[in-house]
Short mmCIF file of C-alpha atoms in Angstrom, two decimals:
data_model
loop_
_atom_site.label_atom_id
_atom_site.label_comp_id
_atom_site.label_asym_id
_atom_site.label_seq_id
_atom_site.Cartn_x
_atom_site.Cartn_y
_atom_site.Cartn_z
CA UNK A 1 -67.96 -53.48 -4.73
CA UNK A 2 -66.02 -50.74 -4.73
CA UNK A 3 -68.26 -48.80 -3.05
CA UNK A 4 -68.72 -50.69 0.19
CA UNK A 5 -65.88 -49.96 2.81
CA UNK A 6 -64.26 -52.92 4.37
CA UNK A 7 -61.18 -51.88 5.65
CA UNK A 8 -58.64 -54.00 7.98
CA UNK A 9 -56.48 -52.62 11.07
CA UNK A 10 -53.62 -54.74 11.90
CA UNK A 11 -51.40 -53.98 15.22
CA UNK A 12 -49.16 -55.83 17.50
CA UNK A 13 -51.50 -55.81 20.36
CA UNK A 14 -50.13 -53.69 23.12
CA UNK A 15 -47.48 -52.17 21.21
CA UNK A 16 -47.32 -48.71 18.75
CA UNK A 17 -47.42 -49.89 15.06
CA UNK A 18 -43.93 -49.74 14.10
CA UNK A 19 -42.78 -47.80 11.23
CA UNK A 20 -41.86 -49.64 8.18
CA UNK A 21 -37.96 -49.99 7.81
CA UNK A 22 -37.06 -48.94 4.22
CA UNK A 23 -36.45 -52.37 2.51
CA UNK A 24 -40.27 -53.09 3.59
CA UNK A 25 -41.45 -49.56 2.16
CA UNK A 26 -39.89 -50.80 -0.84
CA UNK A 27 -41.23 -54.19 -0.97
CA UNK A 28 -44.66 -52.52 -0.44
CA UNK A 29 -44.10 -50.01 -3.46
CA UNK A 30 -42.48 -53.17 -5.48
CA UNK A 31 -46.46 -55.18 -4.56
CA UNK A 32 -48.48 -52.07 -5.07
CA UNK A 33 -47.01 -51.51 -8.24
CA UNK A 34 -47.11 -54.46 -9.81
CA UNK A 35 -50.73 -54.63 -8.27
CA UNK A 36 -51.97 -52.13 -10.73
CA UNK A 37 -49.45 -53.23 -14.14
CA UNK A 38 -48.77 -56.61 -13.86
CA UNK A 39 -51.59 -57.83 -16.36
CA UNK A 40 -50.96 -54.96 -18.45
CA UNK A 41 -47.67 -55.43 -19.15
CA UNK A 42 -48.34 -59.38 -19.25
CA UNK A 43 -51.04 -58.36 -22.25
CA UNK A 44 -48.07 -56.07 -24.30
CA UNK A 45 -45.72 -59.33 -23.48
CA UNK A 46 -47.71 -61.46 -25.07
CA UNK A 47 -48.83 -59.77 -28.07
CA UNK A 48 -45.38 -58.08 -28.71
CA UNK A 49 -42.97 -61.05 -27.98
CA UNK A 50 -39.53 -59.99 -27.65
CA UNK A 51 -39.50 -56.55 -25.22
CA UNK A 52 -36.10 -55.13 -25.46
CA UNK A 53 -35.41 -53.03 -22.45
CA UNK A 54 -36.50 -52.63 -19.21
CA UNK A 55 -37.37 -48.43 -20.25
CA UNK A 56 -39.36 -50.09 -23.17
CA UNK A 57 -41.63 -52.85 -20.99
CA UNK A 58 -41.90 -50.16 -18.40
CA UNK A 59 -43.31 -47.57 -20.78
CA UNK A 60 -46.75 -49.73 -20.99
CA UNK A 61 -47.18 -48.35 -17.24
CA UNK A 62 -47.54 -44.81 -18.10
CA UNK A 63 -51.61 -44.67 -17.87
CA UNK A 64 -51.42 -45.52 -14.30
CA UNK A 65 -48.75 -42.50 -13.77
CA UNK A 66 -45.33 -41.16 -13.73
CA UNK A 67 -44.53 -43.26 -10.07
CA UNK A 68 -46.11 -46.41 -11.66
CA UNK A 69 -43.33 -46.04 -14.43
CA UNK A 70 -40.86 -45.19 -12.21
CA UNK A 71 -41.48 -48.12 -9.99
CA UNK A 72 -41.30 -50.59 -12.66
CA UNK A 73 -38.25 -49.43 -14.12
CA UNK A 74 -36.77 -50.15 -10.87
CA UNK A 75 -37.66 -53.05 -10.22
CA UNK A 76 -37.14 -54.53 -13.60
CA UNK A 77 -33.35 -53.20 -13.06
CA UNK A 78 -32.80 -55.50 -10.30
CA UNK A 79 -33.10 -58.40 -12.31
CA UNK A 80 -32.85 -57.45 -16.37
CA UNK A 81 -35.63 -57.30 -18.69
CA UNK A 82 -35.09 -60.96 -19.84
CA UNK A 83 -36.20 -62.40 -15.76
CA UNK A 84 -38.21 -59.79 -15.57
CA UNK A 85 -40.65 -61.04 -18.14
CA UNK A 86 -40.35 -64.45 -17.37
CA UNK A 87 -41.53 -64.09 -13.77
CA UNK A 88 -44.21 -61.87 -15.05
CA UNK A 89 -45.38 -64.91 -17.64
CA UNK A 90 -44.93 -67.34 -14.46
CA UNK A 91 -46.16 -64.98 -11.70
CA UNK A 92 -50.50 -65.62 -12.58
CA UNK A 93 -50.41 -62.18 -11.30
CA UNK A 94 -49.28 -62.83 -7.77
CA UNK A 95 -47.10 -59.51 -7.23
CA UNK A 96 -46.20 -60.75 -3.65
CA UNK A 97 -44.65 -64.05 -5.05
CA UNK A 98 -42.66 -62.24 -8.26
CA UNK A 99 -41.49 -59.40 -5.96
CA UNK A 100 -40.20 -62.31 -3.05
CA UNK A 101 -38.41 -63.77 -6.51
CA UNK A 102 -36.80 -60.20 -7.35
CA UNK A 103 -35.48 -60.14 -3.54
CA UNK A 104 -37.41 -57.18 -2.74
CA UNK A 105 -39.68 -59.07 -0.41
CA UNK A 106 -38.20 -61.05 2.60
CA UNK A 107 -39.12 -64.70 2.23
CA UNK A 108 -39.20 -66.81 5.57
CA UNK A 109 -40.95 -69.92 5.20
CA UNK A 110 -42.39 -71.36 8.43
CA UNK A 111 -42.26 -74.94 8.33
CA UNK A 112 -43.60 -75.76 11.78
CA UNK A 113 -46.79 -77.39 12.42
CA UNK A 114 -48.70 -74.98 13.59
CA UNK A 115 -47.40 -71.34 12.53
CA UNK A 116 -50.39 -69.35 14.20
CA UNK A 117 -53.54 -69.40 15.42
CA UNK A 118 -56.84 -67.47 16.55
CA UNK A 119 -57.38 -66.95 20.21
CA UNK A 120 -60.05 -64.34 20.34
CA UNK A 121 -62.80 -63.59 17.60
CA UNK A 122 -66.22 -61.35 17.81
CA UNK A 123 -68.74 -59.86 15.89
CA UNK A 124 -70.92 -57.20 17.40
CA UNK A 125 -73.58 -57.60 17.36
CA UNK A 126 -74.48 -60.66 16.12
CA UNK A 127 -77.90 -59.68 14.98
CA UNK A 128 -79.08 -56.37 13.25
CA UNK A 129 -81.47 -54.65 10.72
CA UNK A 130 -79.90 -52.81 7.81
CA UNK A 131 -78.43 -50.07 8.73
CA UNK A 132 -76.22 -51.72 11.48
CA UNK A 133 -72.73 -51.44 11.71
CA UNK A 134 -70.86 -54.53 12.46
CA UNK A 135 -67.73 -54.94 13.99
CA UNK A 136 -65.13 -57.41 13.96
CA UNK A 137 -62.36 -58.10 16.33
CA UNK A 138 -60.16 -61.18 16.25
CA UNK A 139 -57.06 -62.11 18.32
CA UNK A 140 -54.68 -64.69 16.40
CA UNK A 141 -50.86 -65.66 17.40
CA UNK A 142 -47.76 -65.85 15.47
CA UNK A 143 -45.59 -68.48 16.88
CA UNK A 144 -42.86 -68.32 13.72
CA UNK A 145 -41.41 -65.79 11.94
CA UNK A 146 -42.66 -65.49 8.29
CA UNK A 147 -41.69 -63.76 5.56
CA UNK A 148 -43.86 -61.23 3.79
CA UNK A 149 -48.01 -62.05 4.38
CA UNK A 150 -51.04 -61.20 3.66
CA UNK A 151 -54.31 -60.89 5.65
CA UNK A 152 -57.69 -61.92 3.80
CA UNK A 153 -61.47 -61.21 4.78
CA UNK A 154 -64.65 -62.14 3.05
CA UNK A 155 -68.02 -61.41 3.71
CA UNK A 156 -70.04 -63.81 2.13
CA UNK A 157 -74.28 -62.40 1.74
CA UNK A 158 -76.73 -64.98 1.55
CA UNK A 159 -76.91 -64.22 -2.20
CA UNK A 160 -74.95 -61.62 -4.38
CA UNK A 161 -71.40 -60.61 -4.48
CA UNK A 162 -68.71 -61.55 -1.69
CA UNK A 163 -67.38 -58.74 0.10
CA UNK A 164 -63.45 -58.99 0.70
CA UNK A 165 -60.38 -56.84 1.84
CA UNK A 166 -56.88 -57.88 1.76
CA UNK A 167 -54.29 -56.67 3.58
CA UNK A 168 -50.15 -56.78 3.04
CA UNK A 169 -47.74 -57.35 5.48
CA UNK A 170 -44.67 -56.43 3.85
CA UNK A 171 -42.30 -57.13 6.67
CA UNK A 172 -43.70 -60.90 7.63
CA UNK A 173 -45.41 -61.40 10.92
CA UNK A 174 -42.94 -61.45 14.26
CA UNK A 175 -43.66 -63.96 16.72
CA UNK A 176 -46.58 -62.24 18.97
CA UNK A 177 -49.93 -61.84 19.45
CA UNK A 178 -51.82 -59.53 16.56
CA UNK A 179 -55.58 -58.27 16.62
CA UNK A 180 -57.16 -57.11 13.32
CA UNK A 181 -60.25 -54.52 13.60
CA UNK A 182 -62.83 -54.67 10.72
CA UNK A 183 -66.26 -52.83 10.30
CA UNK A 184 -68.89 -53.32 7.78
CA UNK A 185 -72.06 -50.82 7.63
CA UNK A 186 -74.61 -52.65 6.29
CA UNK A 187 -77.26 -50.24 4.51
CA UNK A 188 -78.69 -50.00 0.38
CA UNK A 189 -77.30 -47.92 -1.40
CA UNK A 190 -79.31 -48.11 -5.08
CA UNK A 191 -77.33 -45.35 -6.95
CA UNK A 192 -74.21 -47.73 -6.35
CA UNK A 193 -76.04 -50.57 -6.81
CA UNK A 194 -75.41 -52.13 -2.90
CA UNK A 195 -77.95 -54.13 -2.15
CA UNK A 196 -78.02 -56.37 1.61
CA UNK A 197 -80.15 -59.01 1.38
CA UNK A 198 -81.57 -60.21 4.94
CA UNK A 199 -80.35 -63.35 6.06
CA UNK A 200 -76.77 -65.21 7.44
CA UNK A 201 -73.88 -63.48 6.20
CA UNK A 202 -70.62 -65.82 6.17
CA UNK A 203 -67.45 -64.44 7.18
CA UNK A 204 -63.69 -65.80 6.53
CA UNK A 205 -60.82 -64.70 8.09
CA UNK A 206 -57.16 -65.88 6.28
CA UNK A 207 -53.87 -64.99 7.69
CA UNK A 208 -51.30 -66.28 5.11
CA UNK A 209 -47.62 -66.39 4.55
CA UNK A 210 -47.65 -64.94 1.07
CA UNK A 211 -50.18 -63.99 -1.26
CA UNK A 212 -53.91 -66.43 0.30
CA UNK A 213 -55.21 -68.28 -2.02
CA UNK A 214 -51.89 -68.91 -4.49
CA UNK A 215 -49.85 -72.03 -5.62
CA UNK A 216 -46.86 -70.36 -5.61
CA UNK A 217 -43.77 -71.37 -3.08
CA UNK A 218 -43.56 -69.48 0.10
CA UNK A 219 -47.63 -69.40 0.09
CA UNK A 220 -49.34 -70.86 3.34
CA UNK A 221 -52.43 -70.71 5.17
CA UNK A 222 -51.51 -69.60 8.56
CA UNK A 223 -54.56 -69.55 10.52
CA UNK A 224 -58.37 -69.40 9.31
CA UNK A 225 -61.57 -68.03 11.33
CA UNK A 226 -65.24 -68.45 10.18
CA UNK A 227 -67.70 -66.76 11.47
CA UNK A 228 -71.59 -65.71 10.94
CA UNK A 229 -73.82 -62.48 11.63
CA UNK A 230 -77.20 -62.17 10.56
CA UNK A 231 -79.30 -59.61 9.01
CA UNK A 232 -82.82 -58.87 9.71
CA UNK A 233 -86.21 -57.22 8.19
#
């Protein structure tokens, strides 16, 4: 739900978070963007057919504001209208894939082995009545260069809706070591209709080269953590 905050913290561990070099701020803009108008303009494409301009396509944006529009129109340019809508048809909404196609988005496919791995996880605590905040720390290690990636955490409840947060990594993970912070206040709220059931929660913990989850080239699973807290009365 919308409602529930689940929010990840990457950093290089030991090190300032570096500021995003421009091509990256763009690639970001180029993911968000498509993010919020991809399946729009996939709709218009394919109940209009034939779209004859990237300012025409683009103009299907305009509910989601004047930067949304903007955006688009820009990265439409870098390619024409007619690639444009094909990678949009081909994409299945996967706006790290389409903008890695465009060139916005660096692609460096690791082909070793092993790529990364965990080193450190915990959740503290492990046990605790609603109303507990849990926290989540885990350590991996990037032993190849990537291009752009994506970090992916679900909470799974012991019934009802799974929790998740995704996170982009626009620039690709540098070899290193990496820690990502989560926390996850678990307490009812009925006017937003959160409920936490008491039980095992499941958690999952995906750090990807691309978009997790897709079939798309330059998509791996990198590393992958599960990992349990429980609820109680």
């Amino acid at each position: 739900p919308e409602n529930v905050e689940l929010v990840p913290f990457l950093e290089p561990q030991n090190k300032l978070v570096r500021k995003a070099e421009p091509n990256f701020e763009l690639c970001s803009l180029c993911v968000q963007t498509l993010n919020q108008i991809m399946n729009t303009l996939l709709q218009i494409i394919l109940q209009s057919g034939v779209i004859g301009s990237c300012a025409a396509l683009c103009s299907y944006a305009s509910p989601y504001g004047q930067l949304a529009v903007t955006a688009c129109n820009l990265v439409c340019d870098v390619v024409g209208i007619e690639e444009f809508v094909k990678l949009i048809k081909a994409a299945d909404l996967n706006s790290v894939w389409m903008c890695q196609e465009i060139k916005i988005c660096p692609v460096h496919d690791c082909e070793a082995t092993t790529c990364a791995k965990f080193v450190d996880t915990s959740i503290i605590p492990q046990n605790g009545p609603k109303g507990t905040t849990f926290s989540f720390d885990q350590v991996f290690q990037i032993l190849e260069q990537t291009g752009t990636g994506t970090i992916e955490f679900q909470v799974a409840p012991p019934q009802g809706q799974i929790l998740g947060a995704e996170q982009l990594v626009a620039e690709g993970f540098a070899p290193g070591t990496y820690e990502i912070r989560f926390s996850l206040r678990v307490e009812d709220n009925p006017e937003k209709k959160i409920h936490f059931p008491t039980g095992v929660y499941k958690t999952q913990t995906a750090v990807c080269q691309g978009l997790c989850g897709s079939h798309h080239s330059h998509t791996r699973t990198l590393a992958l953590y599960n990992g349990n807290f429980t609820v109680t009365a």
